């Protein structure tokens, strides 16, 4: 079973949790490196099953929230699940902007309608 290290960093917008695969220096979203963080940075080790449960429920492992990109990338990498799904065909899509492009291009909906549909398409 894979293990992960969850690390929080306090920034100007509050604390956000990043996800590192055990033994790797870069977080899953490639936005942070473990070597750049102060030694006393709060960390938690979790098994893959627990992490997937937290990610699906969108529950952070402590104070603060998930770093959005890290959460989306981890869910997609570990489970294959996409955060958004097309309300017209059900196709899974990773980002809201990707969903808007999909609805506009594939389903030939005007941009305004695509944005309104995408606002409701989050999983």
Short mmCIF file of N, CA, C and O in Angstrom, two decimals:
data_model
loop_
_atom_site.label_atom_id
_atom_site.label_comp_id
_atom_site.label_asym_id
_atom_site.label_seq_id
_atom_site.Cartn_x
_atom_site.Cartn_y
_atom_site.Cartn_z
N UNK A 1 0.85 -1.18 0.00
CA UNK A 1 0.00 0.00 0.00
C UNK A 1 0.90 1.24 0.00
O UNK A 1 1.83 1.34 0.77
N UNK A 2 0.57 2.18 -0.88
CA UNK A 2 1.33 3.41 -0.98
C UNK A 2 1.08 4.30 0.22
O UNK A 2 -0.01 4.32 0.77
N UNK A 3 2.13 5.04 0.60
CA UNK A 3 2.01 5.99 1.70
C UNK A 3 2.28 7.39 1.17
O UNK A 3 3.02 7.57 0.21
N UNK A 4 1.66 8.36 1.83
CA UNK A 4 1.80 9.74 1.42
C UNK A 4 2.11 10.60 2.64
O UNK A 4 1.75 10.26 3.76
N UNK A 5 2.79 11.71 2.40
CA UNK A 5 3.09 12.68 3.43
C UNK A 5 2.27 13.93 3.11
O UNK A 5 2.38 14.47 2.01
N UNK A 6 1.45 14.34 4.05
CA UNK A 6 0.64 15.55 3.88
C UNK A 6 1.34 16.66 4.64
O UNK A 6 1.68 16.50 5.81
N UNK A 7 1.55 17.77 3.98
CA UNK A 7 2.31 18.87 4.56
C UNK A 7 1.50 20.15 4.42
O UNK A 7 0.97 20.43 3.34
N UNK A 8 1.44 20.91 5.49
CA UNK A 8 0.73 22.19 5.42
C UNK A 8 1.73 23.33 5.41
O UNK A 8 2.79 23.25 6.01
N UNK A 9 1.39 24.36 4.66
CA UNK A 9 2.22 25.56 4.68
C UNK A 9 1.31 26.75 4.90
O UNK A 9 0.26 26.85 4.28
N UNK A 10 1.68 27.60 5.81
CA UNK A 10 0.88 28.78 6.12
C UNK A 10 1.29 29.89 5.17
O UNK A 10 2.46 30.23 5.07
N UNK A 11 0.32 30.42 4.47
CA UNK A 11 0.58 31.54 3.55
C UNK A 11 -0.33 32.70 3.89
O UNK A 11 -1.06 32.67 4.87
N UNK A 12 -0.30 33.70 3.04
CA UNK A 12 -1.10 34.89 3.29
C UNK A 12 -2.60 34.59 3.22
O UNK A 12 -3.41 35.28 3.81
N UNK A 13 -2.97 33.52 2.50
CA UNK A 13 -4.39 33.18 2.39
C UNK A 13 -4.78 32.04 3.33
O UNK A 13 -5.82 31.43 3.18
N UNK A 14 -3.93 31.73 4.29
CA UNK A 14 -4.22 30.66 5.24
C UNK A 14 -3.38 29.43 4.99
O UNK A 14 -2.48 29.44 4.15
N UNK A 15 -3.67 28.37 5.71
CA UNK A 15 -2.91 27.14 5.57
C UNK A 15 -3.51 26.26 4.48
O UNK A 15 -4.72 26.10 4.39
N UNK A 16 -2.64 25.70 3.67
CA UNK A 16 -3.08 24.74 2.65
C UNK A 16 -2.25 23.47 2.77
O UNK A 16 -1.07 23.53 3.09
N UNK A 17 -2.89 22.35 2.51
CA UNK A 17 -2.24 21.05 2.59
C UNK A 17 -1.80 20.60 1.21
O UNK A 17 -2.55 20.65 0.25
N UNK A 18 -0.57 20.13 1.13
CA UNK A 18 0.00 19.57 -0.10
C UNK A 18 0.28 18.10 0.11
O UNK A 18 0.47 17.64 1.24
N UNK A 19 0.33 17.36 -0.97
CA UNK A 19 0.44 15.91 -0.92
C UNK A 19 1.75 15.47 -1.59
O UNK A 19 1.99 15.80 -2.75
N UNK A 20 2.56 14.74 -0.83
CA UNK A 20 3.82 14.21 -1.34
C UNK A 20 3.76 12.69 -1.30
O UNK A 20 3.32 12.11 -0.30
N UNK A 21 4.20 12.04 -2.36
CA UNK A 21 4.36 10.58 -2.30
C UNK A 21 5.55 10.31 -1.41
O UNK A 21 6.53 11.06 -1.43
N UNK A 22 5.47 9.27 -0.60
CA UNK A 22 6.55 8.95 0.32
C UNK A 22 7.86 8.80 -0.45
O UNK A 22 7.94 8.10 -1.45
N UNK A 23 8.88 9.53 0.00
CA UNK A 23 10.19 9.45 -0.61
C UNK A 23 10.44 10.43 -1.74
O UNK A 23 11.55 10.53 -2.25
N UNK A 24 9.42 11.19 -2.16
CA UNK A 24 9.59 12.16 -3.25
C UNK A 24 9.73 13.57 -2.68
O UNK A 24 9.15 13.88 -1.65
N UNK A 25 10.49 14.41 -3.37
CA UNK A 25 10.74 15.76 -2.90
C UNK A 25 9.68 16.76 -3.34
O UNK A 25 9.46 17.76 -2.68
N UNK A 26 9.05 16.54 -4.49
CA UNK A 26 8.06 17.48 -5.02
C UNK A 26 6.66 16.99 -4.72
O UNK A 26 6.37 15.80 -4.81
N UNK A 27 5.76 17.94 -4.39
CA UNK A 27 4.37 17.56 -4.14
C UNK A 27 3.73 17.12 -5.45
O UNK A 27 4.29 17.34 -6.54
N UNK A 28 2.60 16.50 -5.35
CA UNK A 28 1.93 15.94 -6.51
C UNK A 28 1.64 17.00 -7.58
O UNK A 28 1.74 16.73 -8.76
N UNK A 29 1.30 18.22 -7.15
CA UNK A 29 1.01 19.27 -8.14
C UNK A 29 2.28 19.97 -8.64
O UNK A 29 2.20 20.86 -9.48
N UNK A 30 3.42 19.56 -8.12
CA UNK A 30 4.72 20.12 -8.50
C UNK A 30 4.88 21.58 -8.11
O UNK A 30 5.72 22.28 -8.61
N UNK A 31 4.04 22.04 -7.17
CA UNK A 31 4.08 23.43 -6.74
C UNK A 31 4.98 23.69 -5.54
O UNK A 31 5.31 24.83 -5.28
N UNK A 32 5.34 22.64 -4.82
CA UNK A 32 6.18 22.81 -3.64
C UNK A 32 7.20 21.68 -3.54
O UNK A 32 6.94 20.58 -3.99
N UNK A 33 8.31 22.00 -2.94
CA UNK A 33 9.35 21.00 -2.70
C UNK A 33 9.50 20.84 -1.19
O UNK A 33 9.50 21.82 -0.45
N UNK A 34 9.63 19.61 -0.75
CA UNK A 34 9.76 19.34 0.67
C UNK A 34 11.02 19.98 1.26
O UNK A 34 11.04 20.39 2.41
N UNK A 35 12.06 20.14 0.44
CA UNK A 35 13.31 20.72 0.94
C UNK A 35 13.20 22.22 1.17
O UNK A 35 14.01 22.79 1.89
N UNK A 36 12.20 22.88 0.57
CA UNK A 36 12.02 24.32 0.75
C UNK A 36 11.26 24.68 2.02
O UNK A 36 11.25 25.82 2.43
N UNK A 37 10.61 23.69 2.62
CA UNK A 37 9.76 23.96 3.78
C UNK A 37 10.56 23.95 5.07
O UNK A 37 11.50 23.16 5.22
N UNK A 38 10.20 24.80 6.03
CA UNK A 38 10.89 24.80 7.33
C UNK A 38 10.76 23.43 8.03
O UNK A 38 9.78 22.71 7.83
N UNK A 39 11.73 23.10 8.84
CA UNK A 39 11.76 21.79 9.53
C UNK A 39 10.53 21.55 10.40
O UNK A 39 10.07 20.44 10.54
N UNK A 40 10.01 22.61 11.01
CA UNK A 40 8.89 22.46 11.95
C UNK A 40 7.52 22.51 11.26
O UNK A 40 6.50 22.64 11.91
N UNK A 41 7.50 22.40 9.93
CA UNK A 41 6.25 22.42 9.18
C UNK A 41 5.40 21.21 9.58
O UNK A 41 5.89 20.09 9.60
N UNK A 42 4.11 21.43 9.93
CA UNK A 42 3.25 20.31 10.29
C UNK A 42 3.12 19.29 9.16
O UNK A 42 2.89 19.66 8.01
N UNK A 43 3.29 18.01 9.50
CA UNK A 43 3.22 16.92 8.52
C UNK A 43 2.41 15.78 9.11
O UNK A 43 2.36 15.59 10.31
N UNK A 44 1.77 15.01 8.22
CA UNK A 44 1.06 13.80 8.62
C UNK A 44 1.31 12.73 7.59
O UNK A 44 1.25 13.00 6.39
N UNK A 45 1.59 11.52 8.05
CA UNK A 45 1.73 10.39 7.14
C UNK A 45 0.41 9.65 7.09
O UNK A 45 -0.21 9.42 8.12
N UNK A 46 -0.02 9.30 5.88
CA UNK A 46 -1.27 8.56 5.71
C UNK A 46 -1.09 7.50 4.63
O UNK A 46 -0.28 7.65 3.72
N UNK A 47 -1.89 6.46 4.76
CA UNK A 47 -1.92 5.43 3.72
C UNK A 47 -2.86 5.89 2.61
O UNK A 47 -3.72 6.74 2.81
N UNK A 48 -2.68 5.29 1.45
CA UNK A 48 -3.46 5.68 0.27
C UNK A 48 -4.96 5.62 0.52
O UNK A 48 -5.69 6.53 0.13
N UNK A 49 -5.44 4.58 1.17
CA UNK A 49 -6.87 4.42 1.42
C UNK A 49 -7.44 5.61 2.21
O UNK A 49 -8.48 6.15 1.88
N UNK A 50 -6.73 6.02 3.25
CA UNK A 50 -7.16 7.16 4.08
C UNK A 50 -7.12 8.46 3.27
O UNK A 50 -8.04 9.28 3.33
N UNK A 51 -6.06 8.63 2.48
CA UNK A 51 -5.93 9.83 1.66
C UNK A 51 -7.08 9.93 0.66
O UNK A 51 -7.70 10.99 0.53
N UNK A 52 -7.39 8.85 -0.03
CA UNK A 52 -8.48 8.86 -1.00
C UNK A 52 -9.79 9.22 -0.33
O UNK A 52 -10.59 10.00 -0.85
N UNK A 53 -10.02 8.68 0.87
CA UNK A 53 -11.23 8.99 1.62
C UNK A 53 -11.31 10.49 1.92
O UNK A 53 -12.34 11.13 1.72
N UNK A 54 -10.21 11.07 2.40
CA UNK A 54 -10.17 12.51 2.69
C UNK A 54 -10.40 13.34 1.43
O UNK A 54 -11.13 14.33 1.44
N UNK A 55 -9.76 12.94 0.32
CA UNK A 55 -9.88 13.69 -0.92
C UNK A 55 -11.29 13.65 -1.47
O UNK A 55 -11.82 14.67 -1.93
N UNK A 56 -11.91 12.49 -1.44
CA UNK A 56 -13.28 12.37 -1.96
C UNK A 56 -14.27 13.19 -1.16
O UNK A 56 -15.20 13.78 -1.70
N UNK A 57 -14.07 13.23 0.15
CA UNK A 57 -14.96 14.01 1.02
C UNK A 57 -14.56 15.48 1.04
O UNK A 57 -15.24 16.30 1.65
N UNK A 58 -13.41 15.79 0.44
CA UNK A 58 -12.82 17.13 0.46
C UNK A 58 -12.62 17.61 1.91
O UNK A 58 -12.88 18.76 2.23
N UNK A 59 -12.17 16.70 2.76
CA UNK A 59 -11.85 17.01 4.15
C UNK A 59 -10.34 17.13 4.29
O UNK A 59 -9.60 16.22 3.92
N UNK A 60 -9.89 18.25 4.84
CA UNK A 60 -8.45 18.39 5.06
C UNK A 60 -8.05 17.57 6.28
O UNK A 60 -8.89 17.27 7.14
N UNK A 61 -6.79 17.19 6.38
CA UNK A 61 -6.33 16.37 7.50
C UNK A 61 -6.09 17.14 8.78
O UNK A 61 -5.66 16.58 9.78
N UNK A 62 -6.37 18.42 8.79
CA UNK A 62 -6.16 19.26 9.97
C UNK A 62 -6.64 20.66 9.67
O UNK A 62 -7.49 20.86 8.79
N UNK A 63 -6.09 21.64 10.34
CA UNK A 63 -6.48 23.03 10.09
C UNK A 63 -6.08 23.44 8.70
O UNK A 63 -5.03 23.08 8.21
N UNK A 64 -6.92 24.21 8.05
CA UNK A 64 -6.65 24.66 6.70
C UNK A 64 -7.42 23.84 5.69
O UNK A 64 -8.26 23.02 6.03
N UNK A 65 -7.14 24.07 4.42
CA UNK A 65 -7.84 23.38 3.35
C UNK A 65 -6.82 22.75 2.40
O UNK A 65 -5.62 23.01 2.50
N UNK A 66 -7.30 21.94 1.47
CA UNK A 66 -6.42 21.36 0.46
C UNK A 66 -5.96 22.43 -0.51
O UNK A 66 -6.72 23.32 -0.85
N UNK A 67 -4.72 22.32 -0.97
CA UNK A 67 -4.29 23.11 -2.11
C UNK A 67 -5.05 22.51 -3.29
O UNK A 67 -4.93 21.32 -3.56
N UNK A 68 -5.90 23.30 -3.93
CA UNK A 68 -6.82 22.79 -4.94
C UNK A 68 -6.17 21.96 -6.03
O UNK A 68 -6.63 20.88 -6.38
N UNK A 69 -5.07 22.45 -6.58
CA UNK A 69 -4.40 21.74 -7.66
C UNK A 69 -3.85 20.40 -7.15
O UNK A 69 -3.92 19.39 -7.85
N UNK A 70 -3.31 20.40 -5.94
CA UNK A 70 -2.77 19.17 -5.36
C UNK A 70 -3.89 18.15 -5.16
O UNK A 70 -3.73 16.97 -5.46
N UNK A 71 -5.02 18.60 -4.67
CA UNK A 71 -6.15 17.69 -4.42
C UNK A 71 -6.64 17.08 -5.73
O UNK A 71 -6.82 15.87 -5.84
N UNK A 72 -6.85 17.93 -6.73
CA UNK A 72 -7.33 17.43 -8.03
C UNK A 72 -6.35 16.45 -8.65
O UNK A 72 -6.72 15.38 -9.13
N UNK A 73 -5.08 16.80 -8.63
CA UNK A 73 -4.04 15.96 -9.24
C UNK A 73 -3.92 14.64 -8.51
O UNK A 73 -3.81 13.58 -9.15
N UNK A 74 -3.96 14.65 -7.18
CA UNK A 74 -3.86 13.42 -6.40
C UNK A 74 -5.04 12.51 -6.67
O UNK A 74 -4.86 11.31 -6.90
N UNK A 75 -6.24 13.06 -6.67
CA UNK A 75 -7.42 12.24 -6.93
C UNK A 75 -7.34 11.60 -8.31
O UNK A 75 -7.63 10.42 -8.49
N UNK A 76 -6.90 12.38 -9.28
CA UNK A 76 -6.80 11.87 -10.64
C UNK A 76 -5.69 10.83 -10.76
O UNK A 76 -5.88 9.77 -11.36
N UNK A 77 -4.52 11.10 -10.18
CA UNK A 77 -3.39 10.16 -10.26
C UNK A 77 -3.67 8.84 -9.54
O UNK A 77 -3.33 7.78 -10.04
N UNK A 78 -4.27 8.92 -8.37
CA UNK A 78 -4.46 7.73 -7.55
C UNK A 78 -5.67 6.91 -8.00
O UNK A 78 -5.60 5.69 -8.09
N UNK A 79 -6.78 7.59 -8.28
CA UNK A 79 -8.03 6.86 -8.55
C UNK A 79 -8.47 6.92 -10.01
O UNK A 79 -9.33 6.15 -10.42
N UNK A 80 -7.92 7.87 -10.77
CA UNK A 80 -8.36 8.06 -12.15
C UNK A 80 -9.60 8.94 -12.24
O UNK A 80 -10.09 9.24 -13.33
N UNK A 81 -10.13 9.39 -11.08
CA UNK A 81 -11.33 10.23 -11.07
C UNK A 81 -10.99 11.66 -11.46
O UNK A 81 -9.98 12.20 -11.06
N UNK A 82 -11.87 12.24 -12.25
CA UNK A 82 -11.74 13.65 -12.64
C UNK A 82 -12.66 14.46 -11.74
O UNK A 82 -13.70 13.99 -11.30
N UNK A 83 -12.28 15.71 -11.47
CA UNK A 83 -13.06 16.54 -10.56
C UNK A 83 -14.37 17.02 -11.18
O UNK A 83 -15.37 17.19 -10.49
N UNK A 84 -14.40 17.21 -12.48
CA UNK A 84 -15.59 17.73 -13.14
C UNK A 84 -16.13 16.70 -14.11
O UNK A 84 -15.39 15.88 -14.64
N UNK A 85 -17.43 16.76 -14.35
CA UNK A 85 -18.01 15.89 -15.38
C UNK A 85 -18.99 16.70 -16.21
O UNK A 85 -19.70 17.58 -15.70
N UNK A 86 -19.00 16.41 -17.49
CA UNK A 86 -19.88 17.13 -18.41
C UNK A 86 -21.33 16.78 -18.11
O UNK A 86 -21.69 15.60 -18.08
N UNK A 87 -22.17 17.80 -17.91
CA UNK A 87 -23.58 17.53 -17.62
C UNK A 87 -24.34 16.99 -18.84
O UNK A 87 -25.44 16.46 -18.70
N UNK A 88 -23.74 17.09 -20.02
CA UNK A 88 -24.40 16.64 -21.23
C UNK A 88 -24.05 15.20 -21.61
O UNK A 88 -24.90 14.44 -22.06
N UNK A 89 -22.78 14.82 -21.42
CA UNK A 89 -22.37 13.48 -21.84
C UNK A 89 -21.71 12.66 -20.73
O UNK A 89 -21.44 11.48 -20.89
N UNK A 90 -21.41 13.32 -19.60
CA UNK A 90 -20.82 12.62 -18.46
C UNK A 90 -19.32 12.44 -18.50
O UNK A 90 -18.72 11.87 -17.59
N UNK A 91 -18.65 12.92 -19.54
CA UNK A 91 -17.20 12.78 -19.64
C UNK A 91 -16.51 13.47 -18.46
O UNK A 91 -16.85 14.58 -18.08
N UNK A 92 -15.52 12.78 -17.86
CA UNK A 92 -14.74 13.35 -16.76
C UNK A 92 -13.68 14.29 -17.28
O UNK A 92 -12.99 13.98 -18.25
N UNK A 93 -13.55 15.44 -16.63
CA UNK A 93 -12.61 16.47 -17.05
C UNK A 93 -11.94 17.04 -15.80
O UNK A 93 -12.56 17.20 -14.76
N UNK A 94 -10.64 17.33 -15.91
CA UNK A 94 -9.84 17.72 -14.75
C UNK A 94 -10.09 19.13 -14.23
O UNK A 94 -10.03 19.37 -13.03
N UNK A 95 -10.32 20.09 -15.12
CA UNK A 95 -10.42 21.49 -14.70
C UNK A 95 -11.72 22.13 -15.19
O UNK A 95 -12.31 21.69 -16.18
N UNK A 96 -12.14 23.19 -14.50
CA UNK A 96 -13.35 23.91 -14.92
C UNK A 96 -13.15 24.52 -16.30
O UNK A 96 -14.05 24.46 -17.15
N UNK A 97 -11.97 25.09 -16.57
CA UNK A 97 -11.74 25.69 -17.89
C UNK A 97 -11.77 24.61 -18.97
O UNK A 97 -12.26 24.85 -20.08
N UNK A 98 -11.29 23.42 -18.66
CA UNK A 98 -11.36 22.31 -19.61
C UNK A 98 -12.80 21.90 -19.87
O UNK A 98 -13.17 21.57 -21.00
N UNK A 99 -13.63 21.94 -18.83
CA UNK A 99 -15.04 21.61 -18.98
C UNK A 99 -15.75 22.64 -19.85
O UNK A 99 -16.54 22.29 -20.73
N UNK A 100 -15.43 23.90 -19.65
CA UNK A 100 -16.02 24.97 -20.47
C UNK A 100 -15.63 24.77 -21.94
O UNK A 100 -16.47 24.83 -22.84
N UNK A 101 -14.35 24.49 -22.18
CA UNK A 101 -13.88 24.25 -23.55
C UNK A 101 -14.58 23.04 -24.16
O UNK A 101 -14.97 23.06 -25.34
N UNK A 102 -14.73 21.99 -23.38
CA UNK A 102 -15.39 20.77 -23.85
C UNK A 102 -16.84 21.06 -24.25
O UNK A 102 -17.28 20.69 -25.34
N UNK A 103 -17.58 21.73 -23.37
CA UNK A 103 -18.99 22.02 -23.64
C UNK A 103 -19.13 22.92 -24.87
O UNK A 103 -19.99 22.69 -25.73
N UNK A 104 -18.27 23.93 -24.98
CA UNK A 104 -18.32 24.84 -26.13
C UNK A 104 -17.96 24.13 -27.43
O UNK A 104 -18.65 24.26 -28.43
N UNK A 105 -16.87 23.37 -27.39
CA UNK A 105 -16.36 22.74 -28.61
C UNK A 105 -17.12 21.50 -29.03
O UNK A 105 -17.62 21.41 -30.16
N UNK A 106 -17.26 20.54 -28.13
CA UNK A 106 -17.88 19.26 -28.47
C UNK A 106 -19.38 19.40 -28.63
O UNK A 106 -19.98 18.85 -29.57
N UNK A 107 -20.01 20.14 -27.73
CA UNK A 107 -21.46 20.24 -27.74
C UNK A 107 -21.97 21.52 -28.41
O UNK A 107 -23.18 21.76 -28.44
N UNK A 108 -21.02 22.33 -28.91
CA UNK A 108 -21.33 23.54 -29.66
C UNK A 108 -22.28 24.49 -28.94
O UNK A 108 -23.21 25.05 -29.52
N UNK A 109 -22.05 24.66 -27.66
CA UNK A 109 -22.85 25.59 -26.85
C UNK A 109 -22.14 26.94 -26.81
O UNK A 109 -20.90 27.01 -26.78
N UNK A 110 -22.89 28.04 -26.78
CA UNK A 110 -22.27 29.37 -26.65
C UNK A 110 -21.47 29.46 -25.35
O UNK A 110 -21.77 28.78 -24.37
N UNK A 111 -20.49 30.33 -25.34
CA UNK A 111 -19.59 30.48 -24.20
C UNK A 111 -20.34 30.73 -22.89
O UNK A 111 -20.03 30.13 -21.86
N UNK A 112 -21.33 31.61 -22.92
CA UNK A 112 -22.08 31.94 -21.70
C UNK A 112 -22.80 30.71 -21.16
O UNK A 112 -22.77 30.41 -19.97
N UNK A 113 -23.44 29.95 -22.03
CA UNK A 113 -24.14 28.74 -21.62
C UNK A 113 -23.16 27.69 -21.10
O UNK A 113 -23.43 27.00 -20.11
N UNK A 114 -22.00 27.59 -21.74
CA UNK A 114 -20.98 26.62 -21.33
C UNK A 114 -20.48 26.97 -19.92
O UNK A 114 -20.31 26.06 -19.09
N UNK A 115 -20.29 28.24 -19.63
CA UNK A 115 -19.84 28.66 -18.30
C UNK A 115 -20.89 28.35 -17.24
O UNK A 115 -20.56 27.92 -16.15
N UNK A 116 -22.15 28.58 -17.57
CA UNK A 116 -23.23 28.28 -16.62
C UNK A 116 -23.32 26.77 -16.33
O UNK A 116 -23.48 26.35 -15.20
N UNK A 117 -23.18 25.96 -17.39
CA UNK A 117 -23.21 24.51 -17.22
C UNK A 117 -22.00 24.03 -16.42
O UNK A 117 -22.11 23.16 -15.57
N UNK A 118 -20.84 24.61 -16.69
CA UNK A 118 -19.61 24.21 -16.00
C UNK A 118 -19.69 24.55 -14.52
O UNK A 118 -19.15 23.82 -13.68
N UNK A 119 -20.38 25.62 -14.18
CA UNK A 119 -20.51 26.01 -12.78
C UNK A 119 -21.26 24.93 -11.99
O UNK A 119 -21.09 24.79 -10.79
N UNK A 120 -22.08 24.12 -12.68
CA UNK A 120 -22.84 23.07 -12.03
C UNK A 120 -22.20 21.70 -12.22
O UNK A 120 -22.72 20.72 -11.69
N UNK A 121 -21.09 21.63 -12.94
CA UNK A 121 -20.51 20.33 -13.33
C UNK A 121 -19.45 19.78 -12.41
O UNK A 121 -18.86 18.76 -12.72
N UNK A 122 -19.18 20.41 -11.27
CA UNK A 122 -18.15 19.90 -10.35
C UNK A 122 -18.60 18.63 -9.66
O UNK A 122 -19.75 18.50 -9.30
N UNK A 123 -17.69 17.72 -9.54
CA UNK A 123 -18.03 16.44 -8.88
C UNK A 123 -17.96 16.58 -7.39
O UNK A 123 -17.34 17.44 -6.85
#
